PDB file of C-alpha atoms in Angstrom:
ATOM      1  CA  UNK A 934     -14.791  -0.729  -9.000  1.00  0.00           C
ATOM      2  CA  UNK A 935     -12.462   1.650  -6.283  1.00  0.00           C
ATOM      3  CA  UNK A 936     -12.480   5.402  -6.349  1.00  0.00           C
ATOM      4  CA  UNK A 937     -10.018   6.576  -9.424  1.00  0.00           C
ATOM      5  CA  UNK A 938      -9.481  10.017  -7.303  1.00  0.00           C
ATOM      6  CA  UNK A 939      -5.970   9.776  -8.834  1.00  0.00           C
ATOM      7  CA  UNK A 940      -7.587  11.029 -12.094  1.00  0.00           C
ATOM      8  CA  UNK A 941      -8.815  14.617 -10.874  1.00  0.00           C
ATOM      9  CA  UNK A 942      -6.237  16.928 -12.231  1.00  0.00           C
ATOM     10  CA  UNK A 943      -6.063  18.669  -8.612  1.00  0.00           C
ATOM     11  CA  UNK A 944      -5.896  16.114  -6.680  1.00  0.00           C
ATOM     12  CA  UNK A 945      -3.334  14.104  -8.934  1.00  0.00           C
ATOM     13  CA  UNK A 946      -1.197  17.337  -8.193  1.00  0.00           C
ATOM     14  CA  UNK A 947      -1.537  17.352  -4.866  1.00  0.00           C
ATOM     15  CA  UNK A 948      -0.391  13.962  -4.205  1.00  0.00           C
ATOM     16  CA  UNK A 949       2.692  13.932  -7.078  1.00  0.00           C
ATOM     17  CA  UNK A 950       3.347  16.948  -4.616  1.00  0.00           C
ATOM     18  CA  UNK A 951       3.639  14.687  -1.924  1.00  0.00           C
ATOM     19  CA  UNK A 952       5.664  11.536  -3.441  1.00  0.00           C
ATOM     20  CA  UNK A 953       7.841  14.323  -4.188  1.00  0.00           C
ATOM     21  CA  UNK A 954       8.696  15.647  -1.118  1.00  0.00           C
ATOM     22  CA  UNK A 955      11.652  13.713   0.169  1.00  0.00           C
ATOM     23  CA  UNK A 956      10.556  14.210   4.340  1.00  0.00           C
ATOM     24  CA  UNK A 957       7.263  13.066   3.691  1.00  0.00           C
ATOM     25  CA  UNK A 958       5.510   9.969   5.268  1.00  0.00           C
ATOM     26  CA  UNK A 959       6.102   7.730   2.438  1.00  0.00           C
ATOM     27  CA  UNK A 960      10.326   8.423   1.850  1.00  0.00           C
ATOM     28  CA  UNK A 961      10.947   8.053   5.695  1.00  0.00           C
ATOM     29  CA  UNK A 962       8.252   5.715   7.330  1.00  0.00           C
ATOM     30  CA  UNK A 963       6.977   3.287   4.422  1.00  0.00           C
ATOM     31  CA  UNK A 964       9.426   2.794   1.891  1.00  0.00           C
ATOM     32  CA  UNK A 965      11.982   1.413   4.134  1.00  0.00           C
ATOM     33  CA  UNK A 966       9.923  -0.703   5.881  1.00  0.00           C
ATOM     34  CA  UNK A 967       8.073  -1.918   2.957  1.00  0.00           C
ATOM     35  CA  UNK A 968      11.783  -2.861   1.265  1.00  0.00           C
ATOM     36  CA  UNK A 969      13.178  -4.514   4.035  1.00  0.00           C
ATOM     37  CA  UNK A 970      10.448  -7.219   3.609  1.00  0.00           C
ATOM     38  CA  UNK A 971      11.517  -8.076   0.041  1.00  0.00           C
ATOM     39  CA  UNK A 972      13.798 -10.724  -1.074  1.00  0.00           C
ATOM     40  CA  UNK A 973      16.752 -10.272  -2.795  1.00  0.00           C
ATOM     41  CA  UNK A 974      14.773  -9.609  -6.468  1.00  0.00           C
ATOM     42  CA  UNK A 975      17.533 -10.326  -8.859  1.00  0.00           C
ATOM     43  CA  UNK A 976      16.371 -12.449 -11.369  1.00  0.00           C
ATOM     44  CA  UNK A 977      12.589 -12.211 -10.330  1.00  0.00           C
ATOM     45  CA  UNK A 978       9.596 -11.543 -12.189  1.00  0.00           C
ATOM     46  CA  UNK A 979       7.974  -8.902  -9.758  1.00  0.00           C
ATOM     47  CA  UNK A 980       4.083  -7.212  -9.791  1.00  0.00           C
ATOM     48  CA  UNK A 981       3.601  -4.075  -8.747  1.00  0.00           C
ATOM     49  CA  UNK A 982       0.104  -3.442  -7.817  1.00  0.00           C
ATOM     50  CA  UNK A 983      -1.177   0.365  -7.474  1.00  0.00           C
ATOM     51  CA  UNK A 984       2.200   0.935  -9.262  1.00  0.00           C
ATOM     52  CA  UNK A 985       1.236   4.904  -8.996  1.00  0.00           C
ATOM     53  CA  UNK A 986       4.302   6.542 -11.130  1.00  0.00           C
ATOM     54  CA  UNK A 987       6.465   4.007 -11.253  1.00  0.00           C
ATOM     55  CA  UNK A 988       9.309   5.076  -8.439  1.00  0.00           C
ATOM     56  CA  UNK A 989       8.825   1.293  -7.344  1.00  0.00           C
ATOM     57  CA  UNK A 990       8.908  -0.162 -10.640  1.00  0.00           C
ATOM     58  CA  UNK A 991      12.139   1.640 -11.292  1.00  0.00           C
ATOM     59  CA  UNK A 992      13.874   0.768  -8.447  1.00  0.00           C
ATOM     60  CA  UNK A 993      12.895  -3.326  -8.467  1.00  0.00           C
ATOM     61  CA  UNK A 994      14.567  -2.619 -12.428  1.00  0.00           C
ATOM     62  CA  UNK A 995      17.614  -1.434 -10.159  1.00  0.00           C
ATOM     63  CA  UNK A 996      18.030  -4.351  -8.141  1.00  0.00           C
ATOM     64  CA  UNK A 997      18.074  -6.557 -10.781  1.00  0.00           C
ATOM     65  CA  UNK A 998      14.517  -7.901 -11.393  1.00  0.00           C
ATOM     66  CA  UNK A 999      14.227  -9.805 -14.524  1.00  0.00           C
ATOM     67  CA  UNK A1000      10.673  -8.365 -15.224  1.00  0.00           C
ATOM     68  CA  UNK A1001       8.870  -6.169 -14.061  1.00  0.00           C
ATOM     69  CA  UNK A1002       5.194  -5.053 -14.517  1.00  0.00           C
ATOM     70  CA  UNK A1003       3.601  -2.269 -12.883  1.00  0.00           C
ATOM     71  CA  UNK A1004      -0.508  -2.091 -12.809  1.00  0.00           C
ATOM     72  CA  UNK A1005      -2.556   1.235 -12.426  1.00  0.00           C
ATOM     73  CA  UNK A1006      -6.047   2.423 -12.218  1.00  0.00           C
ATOM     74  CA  UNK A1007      -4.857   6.032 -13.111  1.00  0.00           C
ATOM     75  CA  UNK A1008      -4.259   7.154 -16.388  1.00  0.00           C
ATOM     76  CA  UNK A1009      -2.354   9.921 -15.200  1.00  0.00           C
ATOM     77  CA  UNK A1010      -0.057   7.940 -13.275  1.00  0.00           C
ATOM     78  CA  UNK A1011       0.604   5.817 -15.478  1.00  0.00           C
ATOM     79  CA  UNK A1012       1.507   8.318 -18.232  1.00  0.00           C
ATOM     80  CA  UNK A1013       4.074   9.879 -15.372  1.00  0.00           C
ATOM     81  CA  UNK A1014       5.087   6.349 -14.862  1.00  0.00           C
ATOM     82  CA  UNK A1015       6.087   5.622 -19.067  1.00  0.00           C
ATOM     83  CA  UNK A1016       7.220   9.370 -19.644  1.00  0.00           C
ATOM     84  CA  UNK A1017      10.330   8.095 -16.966  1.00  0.00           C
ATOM     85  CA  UNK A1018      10.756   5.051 -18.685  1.00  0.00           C
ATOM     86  CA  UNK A1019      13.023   2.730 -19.053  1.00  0.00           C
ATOM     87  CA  UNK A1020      10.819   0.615 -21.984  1.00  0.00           C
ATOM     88  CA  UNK A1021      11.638  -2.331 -20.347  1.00  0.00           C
ATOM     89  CA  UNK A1022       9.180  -1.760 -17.369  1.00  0.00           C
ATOM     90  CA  UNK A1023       5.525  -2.932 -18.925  1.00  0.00           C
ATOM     91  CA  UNK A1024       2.656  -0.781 -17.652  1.00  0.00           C
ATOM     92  CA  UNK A1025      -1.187  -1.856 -17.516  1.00  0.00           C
ATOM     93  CA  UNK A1026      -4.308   0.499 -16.561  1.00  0.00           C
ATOM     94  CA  UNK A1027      -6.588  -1.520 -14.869  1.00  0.00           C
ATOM     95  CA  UNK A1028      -8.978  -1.570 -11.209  1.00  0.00           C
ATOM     96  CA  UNK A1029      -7.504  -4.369  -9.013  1.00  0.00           C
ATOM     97  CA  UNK A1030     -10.826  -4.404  -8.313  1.00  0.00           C
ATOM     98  CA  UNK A1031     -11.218  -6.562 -11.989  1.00  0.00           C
ATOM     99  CA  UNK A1032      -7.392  -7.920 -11.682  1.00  0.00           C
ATOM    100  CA  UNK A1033      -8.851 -11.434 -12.557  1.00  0.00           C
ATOM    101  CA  UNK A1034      -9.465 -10.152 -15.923  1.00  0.00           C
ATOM    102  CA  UNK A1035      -5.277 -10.204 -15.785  1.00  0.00           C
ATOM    103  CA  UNK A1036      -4.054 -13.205 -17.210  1.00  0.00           C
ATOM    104  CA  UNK A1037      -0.051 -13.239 -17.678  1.00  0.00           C
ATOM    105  CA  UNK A1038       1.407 -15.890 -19.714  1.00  0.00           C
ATOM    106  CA  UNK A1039       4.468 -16.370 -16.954  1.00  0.00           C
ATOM    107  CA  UNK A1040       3.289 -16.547 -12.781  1.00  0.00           C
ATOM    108  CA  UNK A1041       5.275 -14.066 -10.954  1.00  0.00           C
ATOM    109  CA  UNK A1042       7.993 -14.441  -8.484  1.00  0.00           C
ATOM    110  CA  UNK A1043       6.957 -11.693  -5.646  1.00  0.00           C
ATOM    111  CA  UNK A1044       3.662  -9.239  -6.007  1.00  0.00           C
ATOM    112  CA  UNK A1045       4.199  -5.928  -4.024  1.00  0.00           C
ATOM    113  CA  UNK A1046       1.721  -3.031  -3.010  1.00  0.00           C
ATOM    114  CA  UNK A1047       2.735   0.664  -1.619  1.00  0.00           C
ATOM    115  CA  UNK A1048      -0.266   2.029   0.776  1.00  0.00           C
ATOM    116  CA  UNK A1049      -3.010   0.516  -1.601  1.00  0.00           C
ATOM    117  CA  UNK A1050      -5.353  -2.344  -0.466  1.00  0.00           C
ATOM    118  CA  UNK A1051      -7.045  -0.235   2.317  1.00  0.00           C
ATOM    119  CA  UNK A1052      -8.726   1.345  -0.890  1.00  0.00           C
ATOM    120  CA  UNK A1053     -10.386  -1.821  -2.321  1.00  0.00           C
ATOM    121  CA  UNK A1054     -13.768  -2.713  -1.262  1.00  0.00           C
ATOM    122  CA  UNK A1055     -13.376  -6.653  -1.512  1.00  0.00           C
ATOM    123  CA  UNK A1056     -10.286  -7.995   0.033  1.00  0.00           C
ATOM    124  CA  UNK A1057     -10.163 -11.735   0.002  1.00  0.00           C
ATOM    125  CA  UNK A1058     -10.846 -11.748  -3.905  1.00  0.00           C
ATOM    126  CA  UNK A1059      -8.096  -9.565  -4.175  1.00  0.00           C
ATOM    127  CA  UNK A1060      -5.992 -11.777  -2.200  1.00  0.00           C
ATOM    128  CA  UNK A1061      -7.181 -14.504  -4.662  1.00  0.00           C
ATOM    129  CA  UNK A1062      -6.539 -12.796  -7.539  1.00  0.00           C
ATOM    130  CA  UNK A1063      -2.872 -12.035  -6.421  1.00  0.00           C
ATOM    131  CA  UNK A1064      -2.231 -15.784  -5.449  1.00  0.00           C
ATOM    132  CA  UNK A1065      -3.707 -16.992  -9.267  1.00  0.00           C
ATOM    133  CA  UNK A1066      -0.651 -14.436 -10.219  1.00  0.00           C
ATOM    134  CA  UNK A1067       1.656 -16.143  -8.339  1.00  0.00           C
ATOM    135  CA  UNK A1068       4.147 -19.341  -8.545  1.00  0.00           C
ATOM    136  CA  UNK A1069       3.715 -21.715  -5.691  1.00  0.00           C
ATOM    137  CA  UNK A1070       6.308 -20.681  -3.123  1.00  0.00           C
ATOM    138  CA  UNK A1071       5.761 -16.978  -4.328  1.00  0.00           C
ATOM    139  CA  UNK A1072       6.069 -13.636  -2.151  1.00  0.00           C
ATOM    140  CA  UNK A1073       3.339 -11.549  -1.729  1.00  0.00           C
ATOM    141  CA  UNK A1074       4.823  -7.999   0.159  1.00  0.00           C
ATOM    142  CA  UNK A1075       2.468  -5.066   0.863  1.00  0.00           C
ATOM    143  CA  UNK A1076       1.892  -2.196   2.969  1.00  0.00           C
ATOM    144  CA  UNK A1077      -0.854  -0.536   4.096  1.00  0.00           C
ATOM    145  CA  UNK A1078      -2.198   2.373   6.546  1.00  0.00           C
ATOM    146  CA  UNK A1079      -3.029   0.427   9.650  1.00  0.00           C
ATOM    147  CA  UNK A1080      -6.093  -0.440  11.096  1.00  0.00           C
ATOM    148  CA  UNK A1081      -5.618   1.507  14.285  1.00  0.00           C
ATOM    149  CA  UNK A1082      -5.552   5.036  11.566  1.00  0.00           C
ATOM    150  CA  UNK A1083      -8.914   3.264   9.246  1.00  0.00           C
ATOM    151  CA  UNK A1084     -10.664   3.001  12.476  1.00  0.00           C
ATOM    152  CA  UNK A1085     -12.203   5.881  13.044  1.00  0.00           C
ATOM    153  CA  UNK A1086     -15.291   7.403  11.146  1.00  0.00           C
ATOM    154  CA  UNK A1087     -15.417  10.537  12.154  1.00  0.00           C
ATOM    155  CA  UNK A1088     -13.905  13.122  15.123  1.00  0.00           C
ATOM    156  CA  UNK A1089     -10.003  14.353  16.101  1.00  0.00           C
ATOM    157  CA  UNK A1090      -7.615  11.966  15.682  1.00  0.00           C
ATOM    158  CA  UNK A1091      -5.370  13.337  18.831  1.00  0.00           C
ATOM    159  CA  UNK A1092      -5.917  13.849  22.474  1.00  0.00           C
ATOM    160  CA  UNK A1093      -4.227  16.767  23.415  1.00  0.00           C
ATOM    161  CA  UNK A1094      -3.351  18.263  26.628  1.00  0.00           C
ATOM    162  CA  UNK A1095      -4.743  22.434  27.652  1.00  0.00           C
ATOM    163  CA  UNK A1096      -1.335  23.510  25.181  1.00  0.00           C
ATOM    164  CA  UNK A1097      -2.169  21.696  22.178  1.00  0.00           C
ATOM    165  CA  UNK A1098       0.589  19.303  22.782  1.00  0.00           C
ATOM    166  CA  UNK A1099      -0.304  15.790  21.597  1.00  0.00           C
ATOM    167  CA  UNK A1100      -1.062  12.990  24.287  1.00  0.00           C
ATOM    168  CA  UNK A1101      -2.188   9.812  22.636  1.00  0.00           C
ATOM    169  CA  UNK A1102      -3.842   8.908  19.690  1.00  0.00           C
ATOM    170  CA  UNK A1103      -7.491   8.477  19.507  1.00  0.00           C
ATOM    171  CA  UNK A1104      -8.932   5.113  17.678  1.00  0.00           C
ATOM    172  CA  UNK A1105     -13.228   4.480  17.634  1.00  0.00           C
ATOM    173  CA  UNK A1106     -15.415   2.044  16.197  1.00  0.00           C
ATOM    174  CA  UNK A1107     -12.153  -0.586  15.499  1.00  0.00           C
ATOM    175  CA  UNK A1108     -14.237  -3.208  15.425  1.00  0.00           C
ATOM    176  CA  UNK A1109     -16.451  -1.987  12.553  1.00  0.00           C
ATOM    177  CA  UNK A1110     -14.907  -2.913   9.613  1.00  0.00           C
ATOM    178  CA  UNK A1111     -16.525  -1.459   6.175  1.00  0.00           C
ATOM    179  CA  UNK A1112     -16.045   1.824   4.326  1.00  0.00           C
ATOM    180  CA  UNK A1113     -14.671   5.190   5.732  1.00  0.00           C
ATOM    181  CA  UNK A1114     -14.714   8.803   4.025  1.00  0.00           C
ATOM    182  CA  UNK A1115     -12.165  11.073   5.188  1.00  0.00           C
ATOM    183  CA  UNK A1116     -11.018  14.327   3.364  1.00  0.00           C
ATOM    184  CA  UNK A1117      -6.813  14.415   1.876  1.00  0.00           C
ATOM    185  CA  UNK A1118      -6.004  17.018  -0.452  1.00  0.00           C
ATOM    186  CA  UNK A1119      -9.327  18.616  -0.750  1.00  0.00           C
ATOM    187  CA  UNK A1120     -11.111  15.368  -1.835  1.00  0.00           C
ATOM    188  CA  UNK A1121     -13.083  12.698  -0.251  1.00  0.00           C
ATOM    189  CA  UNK A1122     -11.527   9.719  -0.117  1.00  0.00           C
ATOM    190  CA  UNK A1123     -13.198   6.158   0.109  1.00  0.00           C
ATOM    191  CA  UNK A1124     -11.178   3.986   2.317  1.00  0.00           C
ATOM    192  CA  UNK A1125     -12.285   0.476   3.956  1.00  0.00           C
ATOM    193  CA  UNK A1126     -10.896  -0.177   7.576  1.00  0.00           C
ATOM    194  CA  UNK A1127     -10.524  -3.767   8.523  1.00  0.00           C
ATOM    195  CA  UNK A1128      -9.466  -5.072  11.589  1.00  0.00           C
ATOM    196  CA  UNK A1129      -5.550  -6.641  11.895  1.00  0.00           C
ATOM    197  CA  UNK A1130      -7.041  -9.516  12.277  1.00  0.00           C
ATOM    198  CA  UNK A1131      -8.944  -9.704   9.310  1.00  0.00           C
ATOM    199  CA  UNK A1132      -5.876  -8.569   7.290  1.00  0.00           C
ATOM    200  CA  UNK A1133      -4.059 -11.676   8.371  1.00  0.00           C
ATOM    201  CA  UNK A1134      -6.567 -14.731   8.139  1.00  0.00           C
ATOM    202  CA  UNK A1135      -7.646 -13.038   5.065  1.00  0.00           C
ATOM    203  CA  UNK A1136      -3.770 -14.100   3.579  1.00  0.00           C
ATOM    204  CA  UNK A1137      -4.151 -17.275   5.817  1.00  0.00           C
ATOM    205  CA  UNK A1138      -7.359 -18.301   4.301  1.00  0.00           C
ATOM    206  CA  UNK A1139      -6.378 -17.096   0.415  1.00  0.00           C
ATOM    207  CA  UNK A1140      -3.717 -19.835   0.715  1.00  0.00           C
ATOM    208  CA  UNK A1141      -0.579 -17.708   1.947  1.00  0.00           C
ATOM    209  CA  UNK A1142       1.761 -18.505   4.803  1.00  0.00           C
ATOM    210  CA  UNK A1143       2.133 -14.958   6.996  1.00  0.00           C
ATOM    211  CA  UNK A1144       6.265 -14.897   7.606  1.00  0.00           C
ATOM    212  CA  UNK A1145       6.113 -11.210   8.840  1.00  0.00           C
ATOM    213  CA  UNK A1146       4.065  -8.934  10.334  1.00  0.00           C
ATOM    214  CA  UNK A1147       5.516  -5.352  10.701  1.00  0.00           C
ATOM    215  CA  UNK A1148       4.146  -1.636  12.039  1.00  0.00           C
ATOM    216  CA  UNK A1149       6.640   0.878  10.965  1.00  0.00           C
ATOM    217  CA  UNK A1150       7.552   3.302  13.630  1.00  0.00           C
ATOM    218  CA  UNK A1151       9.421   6.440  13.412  1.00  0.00           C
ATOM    219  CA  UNK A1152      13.134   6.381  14.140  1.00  0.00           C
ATOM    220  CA  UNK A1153      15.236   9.300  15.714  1.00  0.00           C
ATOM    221  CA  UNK A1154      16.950   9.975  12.602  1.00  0.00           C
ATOM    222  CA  UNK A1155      13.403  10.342  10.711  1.00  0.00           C
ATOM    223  CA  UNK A1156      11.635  12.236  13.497  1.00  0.00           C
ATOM    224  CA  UNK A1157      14.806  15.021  13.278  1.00  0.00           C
ATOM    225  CA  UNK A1158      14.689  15.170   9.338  1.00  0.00           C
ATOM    226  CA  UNK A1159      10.819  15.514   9.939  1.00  0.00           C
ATOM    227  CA  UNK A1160       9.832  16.185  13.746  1.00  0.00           C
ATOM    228  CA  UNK A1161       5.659  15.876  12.643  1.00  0.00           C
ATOM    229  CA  UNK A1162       6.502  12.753  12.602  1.00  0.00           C
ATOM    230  CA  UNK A1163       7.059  12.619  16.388  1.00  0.00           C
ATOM    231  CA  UNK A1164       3.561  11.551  17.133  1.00  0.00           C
ATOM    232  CA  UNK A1165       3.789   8.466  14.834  1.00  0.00           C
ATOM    233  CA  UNK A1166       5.197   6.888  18.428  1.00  0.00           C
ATOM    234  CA  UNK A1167       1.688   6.925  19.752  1.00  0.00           C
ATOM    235  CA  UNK A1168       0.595   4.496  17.141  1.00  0.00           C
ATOM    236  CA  UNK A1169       1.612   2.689  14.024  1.00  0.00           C
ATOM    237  CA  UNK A1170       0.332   4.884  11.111  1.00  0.00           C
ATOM    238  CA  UNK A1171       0.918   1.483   8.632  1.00  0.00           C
ATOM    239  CA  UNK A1172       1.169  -2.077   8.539  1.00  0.00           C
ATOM    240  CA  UNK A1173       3.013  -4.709   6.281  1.00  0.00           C
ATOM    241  CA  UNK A1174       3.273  -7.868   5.724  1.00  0.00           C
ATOM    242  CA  UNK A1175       5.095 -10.839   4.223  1.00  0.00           C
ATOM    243  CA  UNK A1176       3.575 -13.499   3.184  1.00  0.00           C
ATOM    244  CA  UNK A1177       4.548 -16.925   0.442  1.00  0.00           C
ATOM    245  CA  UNK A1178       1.948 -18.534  -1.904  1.00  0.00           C
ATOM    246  CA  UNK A1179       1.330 -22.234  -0.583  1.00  0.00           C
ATOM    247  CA  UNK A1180       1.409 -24.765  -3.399  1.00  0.00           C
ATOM    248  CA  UNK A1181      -2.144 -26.595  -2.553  1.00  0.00           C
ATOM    249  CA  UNK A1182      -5.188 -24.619  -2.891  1.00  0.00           C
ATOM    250  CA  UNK A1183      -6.997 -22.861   0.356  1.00  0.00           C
ATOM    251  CA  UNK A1184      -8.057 -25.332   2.452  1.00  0.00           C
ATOM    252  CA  UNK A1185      -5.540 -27.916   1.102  1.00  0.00           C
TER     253      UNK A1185
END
């Protein structure tokens, strides 16, 4: 089972604080990135896993997706997700952790995932769980914070110079994957850093065919809407990928 931190009334706050804020990390860095991987989704069946509350859901309903169905641990972001509606958009509260126990009567067309698999302790039975979700010759899109940010376990995350000014940033103990704990919003929060590596012949070995690899930096425009995000140069702060469901089984 993952952390439900989503769930504590303070922290949920906190974070819907966040999504909100249209400069943050997530409206300027990740969301474009994360959508210029996807196909053109009219007509799909789409899966949105760690659907939070629902922006994604609604906007793959704007494109033209022909389904869509988002899936939650949270019960409180899932009852933000339904109180926006539309009806059409089907909701499920469940731990990707358990999303075997998911069992669709249609395969999906494209599975996507905002900032979410870094918090799931088992990652090629995920991966496996997602391709049993998927046609043959289906997408599998997701983004998550990158490896160089999971790294460390402990300590600053900048080098600085005698002014405070940022230099570099600092990465430790990259190649020990397993579980971090780092404080956001007041909470600890259970993370699990894996090396790039691992994150792509993970997909390889599930049965998926990697077609893009991508580490979202800031652009000028961004970094003047938002200059914090000026140190983002020093190092990606996520990763995505791309990658389609091959129709023989892993190993085939």
């Amino acid at each position: 089972m993952g952390q439900n931190i989503y769930d504590c009334a303070d922290f949920f706050e906190g974070y819907k604080a966040v999504r909100e804020n249209p400069l943050s990390y997530n409206e300027l860095l990740e969301r474009p990135a994360l959508r210029s991987l996807l196909p053109g989704v009219r007509g799909l069946r789409v899966l949105d896993l760690g659907c939070g509350m629902g922006e994604g859901c609604r906007w793959l309903l704007e494109q033209g997706a022909k389904a869509v169905v988002g899936v939650d641990q949270s019960a409180r972001m899932l009852e933000e997700a339904r109180a926006q509606g539309p009806d059409r958009i089907a909701y499920y509260q469940l731990d990707l952790a358990e999303l075997d126990t998911y069992r669709p009567e249609t395969p999906f067309d494209l599975a996507v995932s905002s900032l979410c698999f870094h918090y799931l302790p088992d990652y090629p039975k995920l991966l496996a769980d997602i391709r049993g979700l998927l046609r043959p010759g289906g997408l599998l899109v997701f983004s998550q914070e990158h490896p160089m940010v999971t790294a460390p376990r402990q300590g600053e995350l900048w080098e600085r110079d005698e002014q405070g000014e940022i230099l570099c940033g600092r990465v430790s103990d990259y190649g020990r994957p397993g579980l971090r704990v780092g404080q956001w919003l007041g909470q600890g929060v259970e993370k699990y850093h894996r090396t790039a590596a691992q994150l792509l012949n993970g997909l390889v070995e599930a049965g998926f065919v990697v077609e893009r690899m991508e580490e979202a930096c800031p652009t000028p425009g961004a970094m003047a809407q938002n200059p914090r995000l000026a140190k983002e140069v020093h190092r990606p702060c996520f990763i995505f990928f791309r990658a389609r469901r091959r129709g023989d089984p892993p190993g085939g």
